[in-house]
PDB file of C-alpha atoms and ligand atoms in Angstrom:
ATOM      1  CA  UNK A   1      83.506  70.234  80.469  1.00 87.00           C
ATOM      2  CA  UNK A   2      85.168  70.768  77.312  1.00 95.00           C
ATOM      3  CA  UNK A   3      83.642  71.714  74.336  1.00 98.00           C
ATOM      4  CA  UNK A   4      84.750  69.026  72.270  1.00 98.00           C
ATOM      5  CA  UNK A   5      85.736  65.126  72.916  1.00 98.00           C
ATOM      6  CA  UNK A   6      88.181  63.364  70.704  1.00 98.00           C
ATOM      7  CA  UNK A   7      88.435  59.595  70.759  1.00 98.00           C
ATOM      8  CA  UNK A   8      91.702  58.924  69.372  1.00 98.00           C
ATOM      9  CA  UNK A   9      95.105  57.526  69.889  1.00 98.00           C
ATOM     10  CA  UNK A  10      98.493  58.606  68.870  1.00 98.00           C
ATOM     11  CA  UNK A  11      99.098  56.305  66.121  1.00 98.00           C
ATOM     12  CA  UNK A  12      95.131  57.227  63.921  1.00 98.00           C
ATOM     13  CA  UNK A  13      95.785  59.370  61.517  1.00 99.00           C
ATOM     14  CA  UNK A  14      92.718  59.237  61.068  1.00 99.00           C
ATOM     15  CA  UNK A  15      91.910  60.920  64.212  1.00 99.00           C
ATOM     16  CA  UNK A  16      94.940  62.913  63.669  1.00 99.00           C
ATOM     17  CA  UNK A  17      92.795  64.721  61.202  1.00 99.00           C
ATOM     18  CA  UNK A  18      90.198  65.737  63.140  1.00 99.00           C
ATOM     19  CA  UNK A  19      92.547  66.231  66.380  1.00 99.00           C
ATOM     20  CA  UNK A  20      94.618  68.894  63.937  1.00 99.00           C
ATOM     21  CA  UNK A  21      91.457  70.680  62.757  1.00 98.00           C
ATOM     22  CA  UNK A  22      90.555  70.971  66.449  1.00 98.00           C
ATOM     23  CA  UNK A  23      93.760  72.320  67.248  1.00 98.00           C
ATOM     24  CA  UNK A  24      94.688  74.468  64.237  1.00 98.00           C
ATOM     25  CA  UNK A  25      90.848  75.891  64.831  1.00 98.00           C
ATOM     26  CA  UNK A  26      91.967  76.632  68.539  1.00 98.00           C
ATOM     27  CA  UNK A  27      89.449  74.910  69.536  1.00 98.00           C
ATOM     28  CA  UNK A  28      88.200  73.794  73.246  1.00 98.00           C
ATOM     29  CA  UNK A  29      88.619  70.279  73.111  1.00 98.00           C
ATOM     30  CA  UNK A  30      89.561  67.346  74.697  1.00 98.00           C
ATOM     31  CA  UNK A  31      91.167  63.724  73.626  1.00 98.00           C
ATOM     32  CA  UNK A  32      89.602  60.530  75.078  1.00 98.00           C
ATOM     33  CA  UNK A  33      92.498  57.732  74.956  1.00 98.00           C
ATOM     34  CA  UNK A  34      91.202  54.859  72.584  1.00 98.00           C
ATOM     35  CA  UNK A  35      93.102  51.875  73.024  1.00 98.00           C
ATOM     36  CA  UNK A  36      93.177  50.663  69.947  1.00 98.00           C
ATOM     37  CA  UNK A  37      95.733  47.966  70.220  1.00 97.00           C
ATOM     38  CA  UNK A  38      94.883  46.351  73.254  1.00 97.00           C
ATOM     39  CA  UNK A  39      91.200  45.799  71.351  1.00 98.00           C
ATOM     40  CA  UNK A  40      89.057  48.622  72.632  1.00 98.00           C
ATOM     41  CA  UNK A  41      87.209  49.449  69.259  1.00 98.00           C
ATOM     42  CA  UNK A  42      86.282  45.564  69.010  1.00 98.00           C
ATOM     43  CA  UNK A  43      84.682  45.409  72.706  1.00 98.00           C
ATOM     44  CA  UNK A  44      80.979  44.811  71.630  1.00 98.00           C
ATOM     45  CA  UNK A  45      80.532  47.471  74.683  1.00 98.00           C
ATOM     46  CA  UNK A  46      82.253  49.903  72.673  1.00 98.00           C
ATOM     47  CA  UNK A  47      80.786  49.726  69.663  1.00 98.00           C
ATOM     48  CA  UNK A  48      77.585  50.016  71.763  1.00 98.00           C
ATOM     49  CA  UNK A  49      78.373  53.041  73.634  1.00 98.00           C
ATOM     50  CA  UNK A  50      80.971  54.723  70.901  1.00 98.00           C
ATOM     51  CA  UNK A  51      80.674  54.119  67.638  1.00 98.00           C
ATOM     52  CA  UNK A  52      79.016  51.042  66.321  1.00 98.00           C
ATOM     53  CA  UNK A  53      81.127  50.830  63.085  1.00 98.00           C
ATOM     54  CA  UNK A  54      84.214  50.226  65.230  1.00 98.00           C
ATOM     55  CA  UNK A  55      86.461  52.886  64.525  1.00 98.00           C
ATOM     56  CA  UNK A  56      88.280  55.950  65.385  1.00 98.00           C
ATOM     57  CA  UNK A  57      87.415  59.011  65.208  1.00 99.00           C
ATOM     58  CA  UNK A  58      84.770  59.183  66.936  1.00 99.00           C
ATOM     59  CA  UNK A  59      83.598  63.303  68.486  1.00 99.00           C
ATOM     60  CA  UNK A  60      81.678  63.870  70.817  1.00 98.00           C
ATOM     61  CA  UNK A  61      79.592  67.341  71.328  1.00 98.00           C
ATOM     62  CA  UNK A  62      77.450  67.079  74.395  1.00 98.00           C
ATOM     63  CA  UNK A  63      75.269  64.150  73.084  1.00 97.00           C
ATOM     64  CA  UNK A  64      75.850  63.722  70.038  1.00 98.00           C
ATOM     65  CA  UNK A  65      78.500  61.464  68.253  1.00 98.00           C
ATOM     66  CA  UNK A  66      79.920  62.188  65.306  1.00 99.00           C
ATOM     67  CA  UNK A  67      81.804  59.278  63.224  1.00 99.00           C
ATOM     68  CA  UNK A  68      84.058  59.144  60.325  1.00 99.00           C
ATOM     69  CA  UNK A  69      86.743  61.462  59.857  1.00 99.00           C
ATOM     70  CA  UNK A  70      85.468  63.774  56.824  1.00 99.00           C
ATOM     71  CA  UNK A  71      81.786  63.665  58.672  1.00 99.00           C
ATOM     72  CA  UNK A  72      83.918  65.570  61.363  1.00 99.00           C
ATOM     73  CA  UNK A  73      85.893  68.019  59.385  1.00 99.00           C
ATOM     74  CA  UNK A  74      82.797  69.224  57.165  1.00 98.00           C
ATOM     75  CA  UNK A  75      80.856  69.862  60.764  1.00 98.00           C
ATOM     76  CA  UNK A  76      83.699  71.704  62.174  1.00 98.00           C
ATOM     77  CA  UNK A  77      84.496  73.286  59.318  1.00 98.00           C
ATOM     78  CA  UNK A  78      80.412  74.209  59.190  1.00 98.00           C
ATOM     79  CA  UNK A  79      81.446  76.317  62.510  1.00 98.00           C
ATOM     80  CA  UNK A  80      85.368  77.670  61.987  1.00 98.00           C
ATOM     81  CA  UNK A  81      85.069  80.422  58.877  1.00 98.00           C
ATOM     82  CA  UNK A  82      88.850  79.903  58.563  1.00 97.00           C
ATOM     83  CA  UNK A  83      87.665  76.249  57.180  1.00 98.00           C
ATOM     84  CA  UNK A  84      83.927  77.563  55.621  1.00 97.00           C
ATOM     85  CA  UNK A  85      83.946  76.331  52.286  1.00 98.00           C
ATOM     86  CA  UNK A  86      83.029  79.636  50.196  1.00 96.00           C
ATOM     87  CA  UNK A  87      80.451  77.862  48.074  1.00 97.00           C
ATOM     88  CA  UNK A  88      79.147  74.981  46.111  1.00 98.00           C
ATOM     89  CA  UNK A  89      81.730  74.262  43.930  1.00 98.00           C
ATOM     90  CA  UNK A  90      84.651  75.034  46.118  1.00 98.00           C
ATOM     91  CA  UNK A  91      82.784  72.659  48.998  1.00 98.00           C
ATOM     92  CA  UNK A  92      81.931  69.872  46.434  1.00 98.00           C
ATOM     93  CA  UNK A  93      85.660  69.845  45.217  1.00 98.00           C
ATOM     94  CA  UNK A  94      86.663  69.470  48.946  1.00 98.00           C
ATOM     95  CA  UNK A  95      84.488  66.772  49.144  1.00 98.00           C
ATOM     96  CA  UNK A  96      86.175  64.832  45.821  1.00 99.00           C
ATOM     97  CA  UNK A  97      89.630  64.997  47.710  1.00 99.00           C
ATOM     98  CA  UNK A  98      88.151  63.859  51.036  1.00 99.00           C
ATOM     99  CA  UNK A  99      86.597  60.056  48.808  1.00 99.00           C
ATOM    100  CA  UNK A 100      89.697  60.196  47.120  1.00 99.00           C
ATOM    101  CA  UNK A 101      91.578  60.321  50.228  1.00 99.00           C
ATOM    102  CA  UNK A 102      89.175  57.583  52.497  1.00 98.00           C
ATOM    103  CA  UNK A 103      89.410  55.545  48.994  1.00 98.00           C
ATOM    104  CA  UNK A 104      92.893  55.820  48.114  1.00 98.00           C
ATOM    105  CA  UNK A 105      95.402  57.671  49.149  1.00 99.00           C
ATOM    106  CA  UNK A 106      95.222  57.195  53.566  1.00 99.00           C
ATOM    107  CA  UNK A 107      92.929  53.763  53.397  1.00 98.00           C
ATOM    108  CA  UNK A 108      96.559  52.366  50.934  1.00 98.00           C
ATOM    109  CA  UNK A 109      98.440  54.625  52.944  1.00 98.00           C
ATOM    110  CA  UNK A 110      97.672  53.619  56.042  1.00 98.00           C
ATOM    111  CA  UNK A 111      97.194  49.578  55.848  1.00 98.00           C
ATOM    112  CA  UNK A 112     100.925  49.934  54.383  1.00 97.00           C
ATOM    113  CA  UNK A 113     102.258  51.549  57.835  1.00 98.00           C
ATOM    114  CA  UNK A 114      99.958  49.634  59.819  1.00 97.00           C
ATOM    115  CA  UNK A 115     101.152  46.237  58.739  1.00 96.00           C
ATOM    116  CA  UNK A 116     105.117  47.222  58.838  1.00 96.00           C
ATOM    117  CA  UNK A 117     105.039  49.339  61.827  1.00 96.00           C
ATOM    118  CA  UNK A 118     102.783  46.697  64.053  1.00 96.00           C
ATOM    119  CA  UNK A 119     102.793  43.610  62.313  1.00 95.00           C
ATOM    120  CA  UNK A 120     104.944  40.757  62.036  1.00 95.00           C
ATOM    121  CA  UNK A 121     107.173  40.926  58.729  1.00 91.00           C
ATOM    122  CA  UNK A 122     105.472  36.870  57.975  1.00 91.00           C
ATOM    123  CA  UNK A 123     101.962  37.972  58.173  1.00 90.00           C
ATOM    124  CA  UNK A 124     101.857  40.535  55.413  1.00 89.00           C
ATOM    125  CA  UNK A 125     104.519  39.166  52.724  1.00 86.00           C
ATOM    126  CA  UNK A 126     102.005  39.008  50.020  1.00 86.00           C
ATOM    127  CA  UNK A 127      99.587  42.438  50.736  1.00 93.00           C
ATOM    128  CA  UNK A 128     102.899  44.735  50.900  1.00 92.00           C
ATOM    129  CA  UNK A 129     104.084  44.801  47.232  1.00 94.00           C
ATOM    130  CA  UNK A 130     100.461  45.450  46.213  1.00 96.00           C
ATOM    131  CA  UNK A 131      99.407  48.071  48.641  1.00 97.00           C
ATOM    132  CA  UNK A 132     103.045  50.083  47.847  1.00 97.00           C
ATOM    133  CA  UNK A 133     101.816  50.176  44.218  1.00 98.00           C
ATOM    134  CA  UNK A 134      98.680  51.392  45.017  1.00 98.00           C
ATOM    135  CA  UNK A 135     100.110  53.873  47.808  1.00 98.00           C
ATOM    136  CA  UNK A 136     102.547  54.969  45.189  1.00 98.00           C
ATOM    137  CA  UNK A 137      99.216  55.879  42.202  1.00 98.00           C
ATOM    138  CA  UNK A 138      97.277  57.510  44.836  1.00 99.00           C
ATOM    139  CA  UNK A 139     100.781  59.619  45.380  1.00 99.00           C
ATOM    140  CA  UNK A 140     101.272  60.197  42.266  1.00 99.00           C
ATOM    141  CA  UNK A 141      98.121  61.935  41.695  1.00 99.00           C
ATOM    142  CA  UNK A 142      98.348  64.127  44.661  1.00 99.00           C
ATOM    143  CA  UNK A 143     101.980  64.926  43.924  1.00 99.00           C
ATOM    144  CA  UNK A 144     100.587  65.685  40.192  1.00 98.00           C
ATOM    145  CA  UNK A 145      97.749  68.198  41.806  1.00 99.00           C
ATOM    146  CA  UNK A 146     100.376  69.757  43.952  1.00 99.00           C
ATOM    147  CA  UNK A 147     102.851  70.108  41.207  1.00 98.00           C
ATOM    148  CA  UNK A 148     101.930  73.876  40.456  1.00 96.00           C
ATOM    149  CA  UNK A 149      99.331  74.979  43.229  1.00 98.00           C
ATOM    150  CA  UNK A 150      99.812  75.231  47.106  1.00 98.00           C
ATOM    151  CA  UNK A 151      96.576  73.475  48.511  1.00 98.00           C
ATOM    152  CA  UNK A 152      94.413  70.763  47.508  1.00 99.00           C
ATOM    153  CA  UNK A 153      91.257  72.961  47.223  1.00 98.00           C
ATOM    154  CA  UNK A 154      91.672  77.237  46.201  1.00 98.00           C
ATOM    155  CA  UNK A 155      94.426  79.103  47.828  1.00 97.00           C
ATOM    156  CA  UNK A 156      94.172  78.172  51.202  1.00 98.00           C
ATOM    157  CA  UNK A 157      94.491  75.611  53.907  1.00 98.00           C
ATOM    158  CA  UNK A 158      90.976  73.436  53.971  1.00 98.00           C
ATOM    159  CA  UNK A 159      89.645  70.698  55.247  1.00 99.00           C
ATOM    160  CA  UNK A 160      91.188  68.201  51.910  1.00 99.00           C
ATOM    161  CA  UNK A 161      94.357  69.104  52.965  1.00 99.00           C
ATOM    162  CA  UNK A 162      93.572  67.837  56.540  1.00 99.00           C
ATOM    163  CA  UNK A 163      91.923  64.676  55.196  1.00 99.00           C
ATOM    164  CA  UNK A 164      94.810  63.956  52.753  1.00 99.00           C
ATOM    165  CA  UNK A 165      97.896  64.624  55.552  1.00 99.00           C
ATOM    166  CA  UNK A 166      96.445  62.310  58.588  1.00 99.00           C
ATOM    167  CA  UNK A 167      99.211  59.763  57.801  1.00 99.00           C
ATOM    168  CA  UNK A 168     102.302  62.315  56.044  1.00 99.00           C
ATOM    169  CA  UNK A 169     104.106  63.621  59.509  1.00 99.00           C
ATOM    170  CA  UNK A 170     104.862  59.860  60.963  1.00 98.00           C
ATOM    171  CA  UNK A 171     108.116  58.710  60.430  1.00 98.00           C
ATOM    172  CA  UNK A 172     109.115  57.300  57.796  1.00 98.00           C
ATOM    173  CA  UNK A 173     110.533  53.346  59.492  1.00 98.00           C
ATOM    174  CA  UNK A 174     107.110  53.653  60.211  1.00 98.00           C
ATOM    175  CA  UNK A 175     106.150  53.269  56.409  1.00 98.00           C
ATOM    176  CA  UNK A 176     108.955  52.856  53.881  1.00 98.00           C
ATOM    177  CA  UNK A 177     108.018  55.599  51.521  1.00 98.00           C
ATOM    178  CA  UNK A 178     110.778  58.495  51.296  1.00 98.00           C
ATOM    179  CA  UNK A 179     108.244  61.336  50.769  1.00 98.00           C
ATOM    180  CA  UNK A 180     110.848  64.256  50.678  1.00 98.00           C
ATOM    181  CA  UNK A 181     113.245  62.552  47.897  1.00 98.00           C
ATOM    182  CA  UNK A 182     110.235  61.228  45.947  1.00 98.00           C
ATOM    183  CA  UNK A 183     107.210  63.026  46.330  1.00 99.00           C
ATOM    184  CA  UNK A 184     108.831  67.385  46.493  1.00 98.00           C
ATOM    185  CA  UNK A 185     105.899  68.559  45.952  1.00 99.00           C
ATOM    186  CA  UNK A 186     103.665  66.533  48.870  1.00 99.00           C
ATOM    187  CA  UNK A 187     107.047  67.212  50.757  1.00 99.00           C
ATOM    188  CA  UNK A 188     106.674  71.106  50.093  1.00 98.00           C
ATOM    189  CA  UNK A 189     102.782  70.930  50.909  1.00 99.00           C
ATOM    190  CA  UNK A 190     103.165  69.116  54.293  1.00 99.00           C
ATOM    191  CA  UNK A 191     105.901  71.553  55.551  1.00 99.00           C
ATOM    192  CA  UNK A 192     103.691  74.013  54.763  1.00 98.00           C
ATOM    193  CA  UNK A 193     100.973  73.158  57.161  1.00 99.00           C
ATOM    194  CA  UNK A 194     103.397  72.111  59.286  1.00 99.00           C
ATOM    195  CA  UNK A 195     104.326  76.094  59.497  1.00 98.00           C
ATOM    196  CA  UNK A 196     100.828  77.170  60.941  1.00 98.00           C
ATOM    197  CA  UNK A 197     101.711  78.633  64.713  1.00 98.00           C
ATOM    198  CA  UNK A 198      99.577  76.009  66.212  1.00 98.00           C
ATOM    199  CA  UNK A 199     100.379  72.591  64.182  1.00 98.00           C
ATOM    200  CA  UNK A 200     101.450  70.028  66.221  1.00 98.00           C
ATOM    201  CA  UNK A 201     102.524  66.536  65.421  1.00 98.00           C
ATOM    202  CA  UNK A 202     100.450  63.242  66.137  1.00 99.00           C
ATOM    203  CA  UNK A 203     102.321  61.454  68.679  1.00 98.00           C
ATOM    204  CA  UNK A 204     102.163  64.482  70.817  1.00 98.00           C
ATOM    205  CA  UNK A 205      98.927  66.084  69.902  1.00 98.00           C
ATOM    206  CA  UNK A 206      97.029  62.588  70.984  1.00 98.00           C
ATOM    207  CA  UNK A 207      97.575  60.258  73.777  1.00 98.00           C
ATOM    208  CA  UNK A 208      99.039  56.994  73.485  1.00 98.00           C
ATOM    209  CA  UNK A 209     102.852  57.569  72.313  1.00 98.00           C
ATOM    210  CA  UNK A 210     105.635  55.311  72.780  1.00 97.00           C
ATOM    211  CA  UNK A 211     102.822  52.563  72.612  1.00 93.00           C
ATOM    212  CA  UNK A 212     103.797  50.138  75.522  1.00 79.00           C
ATOM    213  CA  UNK A 213     106.160  47.460  75.001  1.00 76.00           C
TER     214      UNK A 213
HETATM  215  N1  GSH B 301      87.079  56.375  56.639  1.00 97.87           N
HETATM  216  C1  GSH B 301      87.728  56.287  58.618  1.00 97.87           C
HETATM  217  C2  GSH B 301      88.725  55.233  58.267  1.00 97.87           C
HETATM  218  C3  GSH B 301      88.985  55.553  60.549  1.00 97.87           C
HETATM  219  C4  GSH B 301      89.906  54.034  60.514  1.00 97.87           C
HETATM  220  O1  GSH B 301      89.566  53.310  60.127  1.00 97.87           O
HETATM  221  N2  GSH B 301      90.130  54.100  61.832  1.00 97.87           N
HETATM  222  C5  GSH B 301      91.115  52.913  62.172  1.00 97.87           C
HETATM  223  C6  GSH B 301      92.052  53.863  63.487  1.00 97.87           C
HETATM  224  S1  GSH B 301      93.414  54.904  62.153  1.00 97.87           S
HETATM  225  C7  GSH B 301      90.562  51.739  63.311  1.00 97.87           C
HETATM  226  O2  GSH B 301      89.348  52.253  64.162  1.00 97.87           O
HETATM  227  N3  GSH B 301      90.347  51.196  62.342  1.00 97.87           N
HETATM  228  C8  GSH B 301      89.170  49.812  63.117  1.00 97.87           C
HETATM  229  C9  GSH B 301      89.323  48.605  62.553  1.00 97.87           C
HETATM  230  O3  GSH B 301      89.216  48.737  61.036  1.00 97.87           O
HETATM  231  O4  GSH B 301      88.868  47.604  62.864  1.00 97.87           O
HETATM  232  C10 GSH B 301      87.521  57.469  58.746  1.00 97.87           C
HETATM  233  O5  GSH B 301      88.783  58.194  57.684  1.00 97.87           O
HETATM  234  O6  GSH B 301      87.513  58.336  59.903  1.00 97.87           O
END
């Protein structure tokens, strides 16, 4: 039995944050497939047994169950020394970026991608321009922050990087944002993370890709 079991699916960048952390740390983990596109997270049984918030990811460690990628990352960072914050100031700065990520960067980008990649165009026509504006605003903040630095906090990779990186490796045709040419600092930073010897793309790290037609 593996030590960590991560409820996840390949198209979930929120789950990827946790999967990538486990992968980079060389943790003893296995994915548990969440059949999201067939409504698994909306099923009352799943909500009762796995996560009352109806979301992936969920990390199981024996009888303990953690949800919210920021909580999962924080828990793992306390256990894997390469990612343990060096003190309170660094810990709070990491939390500041995780909150910004959850509220602005990932949430708008993931929603825009969800509409563009997985929903019929006429279902989101009105929302698309608004969401893209919010995405560009959040990307602008991160681009400026990374322009003169390698990592989001301090001088090494932290869980702030892994949180913000949840969706940046999905193909451009899924979300329509040309990261490479429009956000060069974000592009260099995502390549820096991907240069880690244990890095893997979300579509190979987690089950469920490609989606059955
Ligand atoms: N803030 C949460 C977001 C999790 C989330 O939205 N997960 C998506 C999959 S990527 C989900 O399960 N959504 C189900 C829903 O919104 O009903 C986290 O970081 O874990």
